[in-house]
Coordinates of C-alpha atoms and ligand atoms in Angstrom, one line a residue:
M1 CA 0.0 0.0 -0.1
S2 CA 1.4 3.2 -0.9
S3 CA 1.8 6.0 1.5
G4 CA -0.3 8.0 -0.8
A5 CA -3.2 5.6 -0.6
Y6 CA -2.9 5.4 3.2
F7 CA -3.0 9.1 3.4
G8 CA -6.1 9.4 1.4
L9 CA -7.9 6.8 3.5
A10 CA -7.0 8.7 6.7
R11 CA -8.2 11.9 5.3
C12 CA -11.4 10.4 4.5
V13 CA -11.9 8.8 7.8
Q14 CA -11.1 12.2 9.2
Y15 CA -13.4 14.1 7.3
A16 CA -16.3 11.5 8.0
A17 CA -15.5 11.9 11.7
F18 CA -15.6 15.7 11.5
A19 CA -19.0 15.6 9.5
A20 CA -20.5 13.1 12.1
T21 CA -19.5 15.5 14.9
M22 CA -21.0 18.4 13.2
I23 CA -24.1 16.6 12.5
V24 CA -24.3 15.2 16.2
G25 CA -23.5 19.0 17.2
I26 CA -26.2 20.4 15.3
A27 CA -28.9 17.9 16.4
S28 CA -28.0 18.3 20.1
G29 CA -27.8 22.1 19.6
S30 CA -31.3 22.1 18.1
E31 CA -32.6 19.8 21.1
A32 CA -31.4 22.6 23.5
Q33 CA -33.3 25.2 21.6
D34 CA -36.5 23.1 21.0
V35 CA -39.6 25.0 20.1
C36 CA -42.5 22.9 21.5
T37 CA -45.9 23.6 19.8
Q38 CA -49.3 22.2 21.1
D39 CA -52.7 23.8 21.6
T40 CA -52.7 23.4 25.7
Y41 CA -50.2 22.0 27.9
T42 CA -52.0 21.0 31.2
I43 CA -50.0 20.7 34.3
T44 CA -51.4 19.1 37.4
T45 CA -48.1 17.9 38.9
Q46 CA -44.5 19.0 39.3
S47 CA -43.5 16.0 36.8
D48 CA -45.9 17.6 34.2
A49 CA -44.0 20.8 34.5
D50 CA -40.5 19.0 34.4
A51 CA -41.5 17.4 31.0
L52 CA -41.6 20.8 29.5
G53 CA -38.1 21.5 30.7
S54 CA -36.5 20.6 27.4
C55 CA -38.6 23.2 25.7
N56 CA -36.9 26.6 25.8
N57 CA -39.6 28.2 23.7
I58 CA -43.2 27.1 23.7
T59 CA -46.1 28.0 21.6
G60 CA -49.5 27.3 23.1
L61 CA -51.5 27.8 26.4
I62 CA -50.1 26.5 29.5
T63 CA -52.8 25.9 32.2
V64 CA -52.1 24.9 35.8
Q65 CA -55.0 23.5 37.8
S66 CA -54.7 21.1 40.9
D67 CA -56.1 20.7 44.4
T68 CA -52.8 18.9 45.7
L69 CA -49.9 20.7 43.9
T70 CA -48.0 22.6 46.6
S71 CA -45.0 24.0 44.7
L72 CA -44.6 24.6 41.0
T73 CA -41.4 25.4 39.2
L74 CA -41.4 25.8 35.4
S75 CA -37.6 25.5 34.6
G76 CA -36.0 25.7 31.1
I77 CA -38.8 27.6 29.6
Q78 CA -37.7 31.0 28.2
R79 CA -40.3 32.3 26.0
L80 CA -44.2 31.4 25.9
D81 CA -46.0 32.4 22.9
G82 CA -49.3 32.1 24.2
S83 CA -50.8 32.5 27.7
L84 CA -50.0 31.1 31.2
A85 CA -53.0 30.7 33.5
I86 CA -52.5 29.2 37.0
S87 CA -55.8 28.9 38.8
S88 CA -57.7 27.3 41.4
C89 CA -54.8 25.5 43.2
A90 CA -56.0 25.1 46.7
A91 CA -52.6 24.0 48.2
L92 CA -50.1 25.8 46.0
T93 CA -47.7 28.0 48.0
E94 CA -44.9 28.7 45.6
I95 CA -44.6 29.4 42.0
S96 CA -41.2 29.9 40.4
A97 CA -40.1 30.3 36.7
P98 CA -36.3 31.1 36.9
Q99 CA -35.8 31.5 33.1
L100 CA -39.0 32.7 31.9
Q101 CA -38.5 36.2 29.9
W102 CA -41.5 36.6 27.7
I103 CA -45.2 35.9 27.7
N104 CA -46.8 36.6 24.5
D105 CA -50.3 36.7 25.6
N106 CA -51.9 36.8 29.0
F107 CA -50.5 36.0 32.5
T108 CA -53.3 34.9 34.9
L109 CA -53.1 33.9 38.4
S110 CA -56.3 33.3 40.1
S111 CA -57.9 31.7 43.4
L112 CA -54.6 30.6 44.9
P113 CA -55.5 30.9 48.6
Q114 CA -52.0 29.7 49.8
L115 CA -49.8 31.4 47.5
T116 CA -47.2 33.2 49.2
N117 CA -44.1 33.1 46.9
L118 CA -44.0 34.3 43.4
S119 CA -40.5 34.3 41.8
L120 CA -40.2 35.5 38.3
P121 CA -36.6 37.0 38.1
A122 CA -36.2 37.0 34.4
L123 CA -39.6 38.2 33.2
E124 CA -39.2 41.1 31.0
T125 CA -42.4 41.2 29.1
V126 CA -46.1 40.3 29.2
Q127 CA -47.4 41.5 25.8
M128 CA -51.0 41.4 26.9
A129 CA -52.9 41.2 30.2
I130 CA -51.8 40.5 33.7
S131 CA -54.5 39.3 35.9
W132 CA -53.9 38.4 39.4
I133 CA -57.1 37.8 41.3
S134 CA -57.8 36.2 44.8
I135 CA -54.3 35.5 46.1
P136 CA -54.7 36.9 49.6
Q137 CA -51.5 35.6 50.9
L138 CA -49.2 36.9 48.2
T139 CA -47.6 40.0 49.8
S140 CA -44.4 40.8 47.9
P141 CA -43.9 39.1 44.5
S142 CA -40.3 38.8 43.2
L143 CA -40.2 40.1 39.7
K144 CA -37.2 41.3 37.6
T145 CA -35.4 44.2 39.1
E146 CA -32.1 44.6 37.1
G147 CA -31.4 44.9 33.6
V148 CA -33.5 45.8 30.4
D149 CA -35.4 44.1 27.8
E150 CA -34.9 43.8 24.2
Y151 CA -36.5 47.4 23.8
G152 CA -34.2 48.7 26.6
N153 CA -37.0 49.0 29.2
P154 CA -36.2 48.0 32.9
G155 CA -38.1 45.7 35.0
T156 CA -41.1 43.8 34.0
N157 CA -42.9 45.6 31.1
I158 CA -46.7 45.2 30.4
Y159 CA -48.7 46.3 27.6
G160 CA -52.3 45.1 28.1
D161 CA -54.7 45.1 31.1
L162 CA -53.6 45.1 34.7
T163 CA -55.8 43.6 37.0
I164 CA -54.7 43.2 40.7
S165 CA -57.6 42.2 42.8
D166 CA -58.0 40.8 46.3
T167 CA -54.4 40.1 46.8
G168 CA -52.1 40.8 49.9
I169 CA -49.8 43.0 47.9
K170 CA -48.8 45.9 50.0
T171 CA -46.8 47.9 47.5
L172 CA -47.5 47.8 43.7
D173 CA -44.5 49.4 42.0
F174 CA -42.8 46.7 40.2
F175 CA -44.3 47.1 36.7
N176 CA -43.1 49.3 33.7
F177 CA -44.9 50.0 30.5
G178 CA -42.4 49.7 27.4
S179 CA -41.3 52.5 25.4
F180 CA -44.8 53.9 24.9
S181 CA -45.4 54.1 28.8
R182 CA -48.8 53.1 27.8
V183 CA -51.2 50.2 29.4
E184 CA -54.7 49.3 28.7
D185 CA -57.3 49.1 31.7
V186 CA -55.9 49.2 35.2
S187 CA -57.9 47.9 38.0
V188 CA -56.6 47.6 41.5
T189 CA -59.4 46.7 43.9
G190 CA -60.0 44.8 47.2
N191 CA -56.2 44.7 48.1
K192 CA -56.9 45.1 51.8
D193 CA -53.2 45.7 53.0
M194 CA -52.2 47.7 49.8
K195 CA -50.7 51.1 50.9
I196 CA -49.3 52.4 47.8
V197 CA -49.5 52.1 44.0
N198 CA -46.7 53.7 42.4
L199 CA -46.7 53.5 38.5
S200 CA -44.5 56.2 38.0
S201 CA -43.5 55.6 34.2
L202 CA -47.1 55.5 33.0
V203 CA -48.2 58.1 30.8
T204 CA -51.4 56.9 28.9
S205 CA -54.1 54.4 29.8
S206 CA -57.6 53.3 29.1
L207 CA -60.0 53.1 32.3
L208 CA -58.0 53.4 35.7
E209 CA -60.0 52.0 38.6
F210 CA -59.0 52.0 42.3
A211 CA -61.3 50.9 45.1
D212 CA -61.6 49.3 48.4
N213 CA -57.9 49.0 49.1
G214 CA -55.9 49.5 52.3
E215 CA -56.5 52.4 54.6
S216 CA -54.5 55.5 53.7
F217 CA -54.3 54.1 50.3
Q218 CA -52.2 56.3 47.9
I219 CA -51.8 56.5 44.4
L220 CA -48.7 57.8 42.3
L221 CA -49.2 58.3 38.7
P222 CA -47.1 61.5 38.2
K223 CA -46.7 61.3 34.6
L224 CA -50.2 60.2 33.7
T225 CA -51.5 62.7 31.0
T226 CA -54.4 61.0 29.3
A227 CA -56.7 58.3 30.0
E228 CA -60.2 57.0 29.1
G229 CA -61.7 57.1 32.7
L230 CA -60.6 57.5 36.2
S231 CA -62.5 56.1 39.2
L232 CA -61.1 56.6 42.6
Q233 CA -62.8 55.1 45.6
D234 CA -61.5 54.8 49.1
V235 CA -58.5 56.7 48.3
M236 CA -56.6 59.0 50.8
Q237 CA -53.7 60.5 48.7
F238 CA -53.0 60.8 45.0
D239 CA -50.6 62.4 42.6
I240 CA -52.2 62.4 39.1
S241 CA -51.0 66.1 38.6
S242 CA -50.1 65.9 34.9
L243 CA -53.5 64.6 33.7
T244 CA -54.9 66.6 31.0
T245 CA -57.6 64.6 29.3
L246 CA -60.1 62.1 30.4
S247 CA -62.3 60.8 27.3
A248 CA -64.8 59.1 29.6
T249 CA -65.9 59.3 33.1
L250 CA -64.4 60.7 36.2
Q251 CA -65.8 59.1 39.3
L252 CA -65.0 59.9 43.0
E253 CA -66.7 58.0 45.7
N254 CA -66.1 57.6 49.3
N255 CA -62.5 58.9 49.2
S256 CA -60.9 60.3 52.2
F257 CA -58.7 63.1 50.6
Q258 CA -59.4 66.5 51.4
A259 CA -59.0 68.3 48.1
F260 CA -59.5 67.2 44.4
E261 CA -57.6 69.6 42.3
M262 CA -56.3 69.0 38.9
D263 CA -55.0 72.3 37.4
Q264 CA -54.2 70.7 33.9
L265 CA -57.4 68.7 33.3
N266 CA -59.4 70.5 30.7
A267 CA -61.7 67.8 29.2
I268 CA -63.8 65.1 30.5
G269 CA -65.7 63.3 27.8
G270 CA -68.1 61.4 30.1
D271 CA -69.8 61.9 33.5
V272 CA -68.4 63.7 36.6
I273 CA -69.6 61.8 39.6
V274 CA -68.5 63.1 42.8
R275 CA -70.3 61.4 45.9
G276 CA -69.8 60.7 49.6
N277 CA -66.2 61.9 49.8
Q278 CA -66.6 63.1 53.6
M279 CA -63.6 65.1 54.0
M280 CA -63.3 66.7 50.8
N281 CA -63.7 70.6 51.1
K282 CA -62.2 71.6 47.8
F283 CA -63.1 70.4 44.4
S284 CA -61.2 72.4 41.8
L285 CA -60.9 71.8 38.2
P286 CA -59.9 75.5 36.8
A287 CA -59.0 74.4 33.3
L288 CA -62.1 72.1 32.6
T289 CA -64.4 73.6 29.8
E290 CA -66.9 71.0 29.0
I291 CA -68.3 67.8 30.6
G292 CA -69.5 65.2 28.1
G293 CA -69.5 66.4 24.5
G294 CA -68.1 63.1 23.0
I295 CA -69.9 59.9 22.7
Y296 CA -71.0 59.9 26.3
S297 CA -73.9 62.2 27.7
G298 CA -71.9 63.7 30.4
D299 CA -73.9 64.0 33.8
F300 CA -72.4 66.3 36.4
V301 CA -73.4 64.9 40.0
I302 CA -72.2 66.3 43.3
A303 CA -73.7 64.7 46.4
N304 CA -73.0 63.5 49.9
N305 CA -69.9 65.5 50.2
S306 CA -70.6 66.9 53.8
A307 CA -67.6 69.2 54.1
L308 CA -67.9 70.5 50.7
T309 CA -69.5 74.0 51.1
A310 CA -68.1 76.1 48.2
L311 CA -68.0 74.9 44.6
D312 CA -66.1 77.7 43.1
G313 CA -63.2 76.0 41.3
L314 CA -65.0 75.5 37.9
G315 CA -64.4 79.0 36.5
K316 CA -64.1 77.7 32.9
L317 CA -66.8 75.2 32.9
A318 CA -69.3 76.5 30.0
A319 CA -71.1 73.4 29.1
V320 CA -72.6 70.2 30.6
D321 CA -73.8 67.8 28.1
G322 CA -76.0 65.7 30.5
S323 CA -77.8 66.8 33.6
T324 CA -76.3 68.9 36.4
N325 CA -77.4 67.7 39.8
L326 CA -75.6 69.4 42.7
S327 CA -76.6 68.8 46.4
G328 CA -75.1 69.2 49.9
N329 CA -74.1 71.8 52.4
L330 CA -73.4 74.2 49.6
Y331 CA -73.0 77.8 50.6
K332 CA -71.7 79.0 47.3
V333 CA -71.8 77.6 43.8
S334 CA -70.1 79.7 41.2
L335 CA -70.4 78.7 37.5
P336 CA -69.4 82.0 36.0
A337 CA -68.9 80.7 32.4
M338 CA -72.1 78.4 32.4
D339 CA -74.8 79.8 30.1
D340 CA -76.6 76.6 29.1
M341 CA -78.3 74.4 31.3
S342 CA -80.6 72.9 28.7
D343 CA -80.2 69.3 29.6
G344 CA -81.1 69.9 33.3
F345 CA -80.0 71.7 36.3
H346 CA -81.0 70.9 40.0
L347 CA -79.5 72.4 42.8
L348 CA -80.4 71.4 46.4
T349 CA -78.6 72.8 49.4
T350 CA -79.1 72.8 53.2
V351 CA -77.9 76.4 53.4
L352 CA -81.0 78.5 54.0
E353 CA -80.1 81.6 52.5
F354 CA -78.6 80.4 49.4
N355 CA -78.8 82.8 46.5
C356 CA -80.2 81.1 43.5
S357 CA -80.4 84.4 41.5
S358 CA -77.7 83.7 38.9
F359 CA -79.1 80.2 37.9
D360 CA -82.8 81.6 37.9
R361 CA -81.4 84.2 35.5
I362 CA -80.1 81.5 33.2
F363 CA -83.2 79.7 33.4
Y364 CA -85.4 82.5 32.5
S365 CA -83.5 83.6 29.6
S366 CA -82.7 80.4 28.0
D367 CA -84.5 77.6 26.2
I368 CA -84.8 75.6 29.3
S369 CA -87.7 77.8 30.5
K370 CA -89.9 75.8 28.1
Y371 CA -89.1 72.7 30.4
P372 CA -89.7 73.8 34.0
D373 CA -89.2 70.2 35.2
R374 CA -85.7 70.5 33.9
Y375 CA -84.7 73.2 36.3
S376 CA -84.7 73.7 40.1
C377 CA -82.8 75.6 42.6
G378 CA -83.6 75.7 46.4
T379 CA -83.1 74.7 49.9
S380 CA -83.7 71.3 51.5
G381 CA -84.6 70.6 55.2
T382 CA -87.3 73.0 55.5
R383 CA -90.7 72.8 54.4
T384 CA -90.7 75.8 52.2
D385 CA -87.8 77.0 49.9
T386 CA -85.9 79.8 51.6
A387 CA -83.4 80.4 48.9
I388 CA -83.0 83.9 47.5
H389 CA -84.5 84.0 43.9
Y390 CA -84.6 86.1 40.9
H391 CA -88.0 86.8 39.4
P392 CA -88.3 88.2 35.8
P393 CA -89.9 91.8 35.7
S394 CA -93.1 90.6 34.1
S395 CA -94.9 87.5 35.1
G396 CA -96.4 87.2 31.5
P397 CA -94.6 85.7 28.7
A398 CA -91.5 87.4 27.6
I399 CA -92.1 89.8 24.9
P400 CA -90.0 89.3 21.8
K401 CA -87.7 92.0 20.6
A402 CA -89.5 92.4 17.2
T403 CA -92.8 92.9 19.0
K404 CA -91.3 95.6 21.2
V405 CA -90.2 97.5 18.2
V406 CA -93.5 97.3 16.6
I407 CA -95.2 98.5 20.0
I408 CA -92.7 101.4 20.1
I409 CA -93.4 102.7 16.5
V410 CA -97.1 102.3 17.0
C411 CA -96.8 104.6 20.2
I412 CA -94.8 107.1 18.3
V413 CA -97.2 107.4 15.4
A414 CA -100.2 107.7 18.0
A415 CA -98.4 110.4 19.8
L416 CA -97.7 112.3 16.4
L417 CA -101.3 111.8 15.3
A418 CA -102.7 113.1 18.4
T419 CA -100.4 116.1 18.1
G420 CA -101.4 116.8 14.6
I421 CA -105.1 116.6 15.3
G422 CA -104.5 118.8 18.4
L423 CA -102.9 121.3 16.1
R424 CA -105.8 121.1 13.7
W425 CA -108.4 121.5 16.4
W426 CA -106.4 124.6 17.7
A427 CA -106.2 126.1 14.3
K428 CA -110.0 125.4 13.6
R429 CA -110.8 127.0 16.8
R430 CA -109.0 130.4 15.9
R431 CA -110.5 130.4 12.5
R432 CA -114.0 129.5 13.3
G433 CA -116.4 131.9 11.5
R434 CA -113.6 133.8 10.0
V435 CA -112.8 131.7 6.9
P436 CA -115.9 130.2 5.3
E437 CA -114.0 127.6 3.2
E438 CA -110.9 126.0 4.7
P439 CA -108.5 124.3 2.7
P440 CA -108.0 120.7 3.4
I441 CA -105.3 119.8 6.1
S442 CA -103.2 116.7 5.9
L443 CA -100.4 115.5 8.0
R444 CA -98.1 116.4 5.3
E445 CA -98.7 120.0 6.0
L446 CA -98.0 119.4 9.8
G447 CA -94.5 118.3 8.8
I448 CA -95.0 114.6 9.1
A449 CA -93.7 112.3 6.5
E450 CA -96.2 110.2 4.9
E451 CA -95.7 106.6 4.4
E452 CA -97.5 104.3 2.1
G453 CA -99.8 101.8 3.6
E454 CA -99.3 103.0 7.1
G455 CA -102.8 104.2 7.5
V456 CA -101.8 107.7 8.7
D457 CA -102.0 109.2 5.3
G458 CA -105.5 108.0 4.7
L459 CA -106.6 111.0 6.8
P460 CA -109.4 112.4 4.6
P461 CA -109.4 116.1 3.5
Y462 CA -111.4 118.0 6.2
R463 CA -114.6 119.7 5.0
R464 CA -117.2 120.8 7.4
T465 CA -119.8 120.5 4.9
D466 CA -118.9 116.8 3.8
W467 CA -119.6 115.8 7.3
D468 CA -123.1 117.5 7.7
T469 CA -124.2 116.1 4.3
D470 CA -122.9 112.6 4.8
S471 CA -125.5 110.0 4.8
P472 CA -125.0 107.2 7.4
S473 CA -123.9 104.8 4.9
S474 CA -121.1 107.0 3.5
A475 CA -120.0 107.7 7.1
A476 CA -120.0 103.8 7.7
S477 CA -118.0 103.3 4.4
K478 CA -115.4 106.0 5.6
T479 CA -114.7 104.2 8.7
E480 CA -114.7 100.7 7.5
G481 CA -111.7 98.6 7.8
D482 CA -109.4 99.2 10.9
S483 CA -111.6 101.3 13.2
G484 CA -108.3 102.5 14.9
D485 CA -107.0 104.2 11.6
G486 CA -106.5 107.9 11.1
R487 CA -110.0 108.3 9.6
G488 CA -111.9 107.0 12.4
L489 CA -109.9 109.0 15.0
A490 CA -110.3 112.4 12.8
E491 CA -114.2 111.9 12.6
H492 CA -114.4 111.0 16.3
F493 CA -112.5 114.1 17.1
Y494 CA -114.5 116.3 14.9
T495 CA -117.7 115.1 16.4
V496 CA -116.4 116.0 20.1
A497 CA -115.5 119.5 18.8
Ligands
LIG1 C1 -36.6 31.3 22.0 O1 -36.7 32.3 23.0 C2 -35.9 33.3 23.1 C3 -36.1 34.1 24.3 O2 -37.2 34.7 24.2 C4 -35.8 34.1 21.9 O3 -34.6 34.9 21.9 C5 -35.5 33.2 20.8 O4 -35.6 33.9 19.4 C6 -36.6 32.0 20.7 N1 -36.3 31.0 19.5 C7 -36.9 30.6 18.7 C8 -36.7 29.7 17.8 O5 -38.2 31.1 18.7
LIG2 C1 -56.3 38.1 27.5 O1 -57.0 38.8 28.5 C2 -58.0 39.7 28.1 C3 -58.7 40.5 29.1 O2 -57.7 41.3 30.0 C4 -58.9 39.0 27.2 O3 -59.9 40.1 26.4 C5 -58.2 38.3 26.0 O4 -59.1 37.7 25.2 C6 -57.2 37.5 26.5 N1 -56.4 36.8 25.5 C7 -56.0 35.7 25.4 C8 -55.3 35.2 24.2 O5 -56.6 34.8 26.2
LIG3 C1 -41.4 33.2 50.5 O1 -41.8 34.6 50.6 C2 -41.5 34.9 52.0 C3 -42.0 36.4 52.0 O2 -43.1 36.6 51.2 C4 -40.1 35.1 52.2 O3 -39.8 35.4 53.5 C5 -39.4 33.7 52.0 O4 -38.0 33.8 51.9 C6 -39.9 33.1 50.6 N1 -39.4 31.7 50.6 C7 -38.7 31.3 49.3 C8 -38.4 30.0 49.3 O5 -38.3 32.3 48.5
LIG4 C1 -42.2 55.8 42.9 O1 -41.3 55.2 42.0 C2 -40.4 56.0 41.5 C3 -39.7 55.2 40.3 O2 -39.5 53.9 40.7 C4 -39.4 56.4 42.7 O3 -38.3 57.2 42.2 C5 -40.1 56.9 43.8 O4 -39.3 57.2 44.8 C6 -41.3 56.1 44.2 N1 -42.1 56.8 45.2 C7 -42.4 56.6 46.3 C8 -43.2 57.4 47.2 O5 -42.2 55.3 46.6
LIG5 C1 -69.9 54.7 49.3 O1 -70.3 54.6 50.9 C2 -71.8 54.3 50.9 C3 -72.1 54.4 52.5 O2 -71.3 53.7 53.1 C4 -72.3 53.1 50.4 O3 -73.6 52.9 50.5 C5 -71.9 53.2 48.9 O4 -72.3 51.9 48.3 C6 -70.5 53.5 48.7 N1 -70.2 53.6 47.2 C7 -69.3 53.0 46.6 C8 -69.3 53.4 45.2 O5 -68.7 52.0 47.1
LIG6 C1 -76.5 60.2 50.2 O1 -76.3 59.3 51.5 C2 -77.5 58.7 51.8 C3 -77.3 58.0 53.1 O2 -76.0 57.4 53.0 C4 -78.0 57.9 50.7 O3 -79.4 57.4 51.2 C5 -78.3 58.7 49.4 O4 -78.8 57.8 48.5 C6 -76.8 59.2 49.1 N1 -77.3 60.3 47.9 C7 -76.6 60.1 46.8 C8 -77.0 60.8 45.6 O5 -75.5 59.3 46.8
LIG7 C1 -81.1 64.7 38.7 O1 -82.2 65.1 39.5 C2 -83.3 64.7 38.8 C3 -84.4 65.4 39.6 O2 -84.2 65.2 40.9 C4 -83.4 63.5 38.6 O3 -84.7 63.2 37.8 C5 -82.3 63.0 37.6 O4 -82.5 61.6 37.4 C6 -81.0 63.3 38.2 N1 -79.9 63.0 37.4 C7 -78.8 62.4 37.7 C8 -77.8 62.3 36.8 O5 -78.6 62.3 39.0
LIG8 C1 -77.8 87.2 44.8 O1 -77.0 87.2 43.7 C2 -77.1 88.2 42.7 C3 -76.1 88.1 41.5 O2 -76.4 86.8 41.0 C4 -76.9 89.5 43.3 O3 -77.2 90.6 42.4 C5 -77.9 89.8 44.5 O4 -77.6 90.9 45.2 C6 -77.6 88.5 45.4 N1 -78.6 88.7 46.6 C7 -78.4 88.7 47.7 C8 -79.6 88.9 48.7 O5 -77.2 88.5 48.1

């Protein structure tokens, strides 16, 4: 065997071995990066969870439901193109997903009465909703605190709805909102120990609802500028100072803050409902121009705020699209820009000397006076209304401007006519007997401009003899038509003379 042939064989073996290594390498590599796809992965035991450990990336829905499972670890999974739903696990105390970075759809935890430890140290993104409901023992979930995601955002970013309800969480400050600083609906309700919500990077959201959380509950949304609706209940302190626009409703009920002041808020597209805020002595939205006006009707209701005695921080409010119902211990209500109450205005106060005049005036001077049931202003607590009222000068129906002009013209004409006739009578007295035949006198000679069709120029030439020889029928024909016209007056006057 030549050395050349031997060398060739060795080369061949070498290449074959190399190729084999490459193939094995690729195969094992692709095993580590396995993408597992299935509609639904149902986990009831830890070994079900371990079986997914070789799938770095999973496409599908993972549901976990078990009465006996006490601890769940989802190791190996990095990316879930689907939702993760862990619900109704009566005994589950711990959940951990050490490598999980991305959930493409929803992340739901619900009815986990024993859950105390939730560890998601790598979770960067939940593309859709986070919904954590009925997890009363969970006080401090452990989420990603360091580093940034592929968009450069720190912590755990969420993009869909955020619902945290009936959990033991004390401080909610571990979410960010991606580069748009935007989230959909936020609902934080019934978390009995929650003291503070600090979503300091949030700029835009849909509906925001906070209700029934811990005592002295505080909300920090310092960068929030636009939202659809805002509902605060049982809140003691808040910083929402950048808010400029609400496209839907503002609702404030049973809060314990002393003042609600938002200097930037200039538009509220839905209702404004302010009820049962016992400590609130100031309600001030100085930039607000309109309530409603969009797709919502926009009612304005103030009721049961016992410390609120003056409503005078609404200097620019010009229109309320729905009905305005204000009640309470109101001593002063100032709505200087408001000139339209056509969809209803009712004010009822316990202050006996309340001055309703300015609202009465708007009522009498606007279209709403056609619908008396849409307006009321008065005092409560006594049998009779003791408020101060404005009454329009005339109790009859208001006289339209055009009618007034006509009345003034008629008066002037009548006055001139009377003067003219008076002058004629005076002249006649002077000349009586001296001049047998008097020339006819007309208003034109008295310096009064004659106008066509006014009736005044119809004054007949005056001849004494005519009258004496007039037959009753010709006299009747002379005065036929408008009995108040110049002719009738002249004849009457002559008869008296
Ligand atoms: C698997 O998930 C990781 C982490 O999210 C991601 O970087 C990678 O592109 C995914 N691989 C595949 C094949 O989808
Ligand atoms: C995610 O949750 C929202 C509610 O927040 C729901 O409307 C939506 O259908 C859910 N999506 C999926 C894929 O389950
Ligand atoms: C579980 O959470 C509690 C407090 O919530 C913490 O003290 C404890 O160390 C956690 N246990 C584990 C194993 O992480
Ligand atoms: C709210 O969060 C921001 C950013 O994380 C932080 O700077 C600020 O101190 C927090 N405020 C309170 C009162 O915790
Ligand atoms: C506010 O408190 C009153 C009296 O406690 C209660 O009747 C009402 O339902 C509460 N309103 C809301 C929206 O919870
Ligand atoms: C005000 O409170 C009383 C007693 O709590 C309740 O009966 C009434 O319905 C409340 N009015 C409004 C408008 O909420
Ligand atoms: C306002 O008060 C009137 C009369 O009391 C009532 O008919 C109407 O339903 C109230 N509207 C609202 C929005 O409370
Ligand atoms: C009531 O208010 C009107 C202005 O709206 C004012 O002119 C009037 O003097 C006030 N009446 C009393 C008694 O204060």
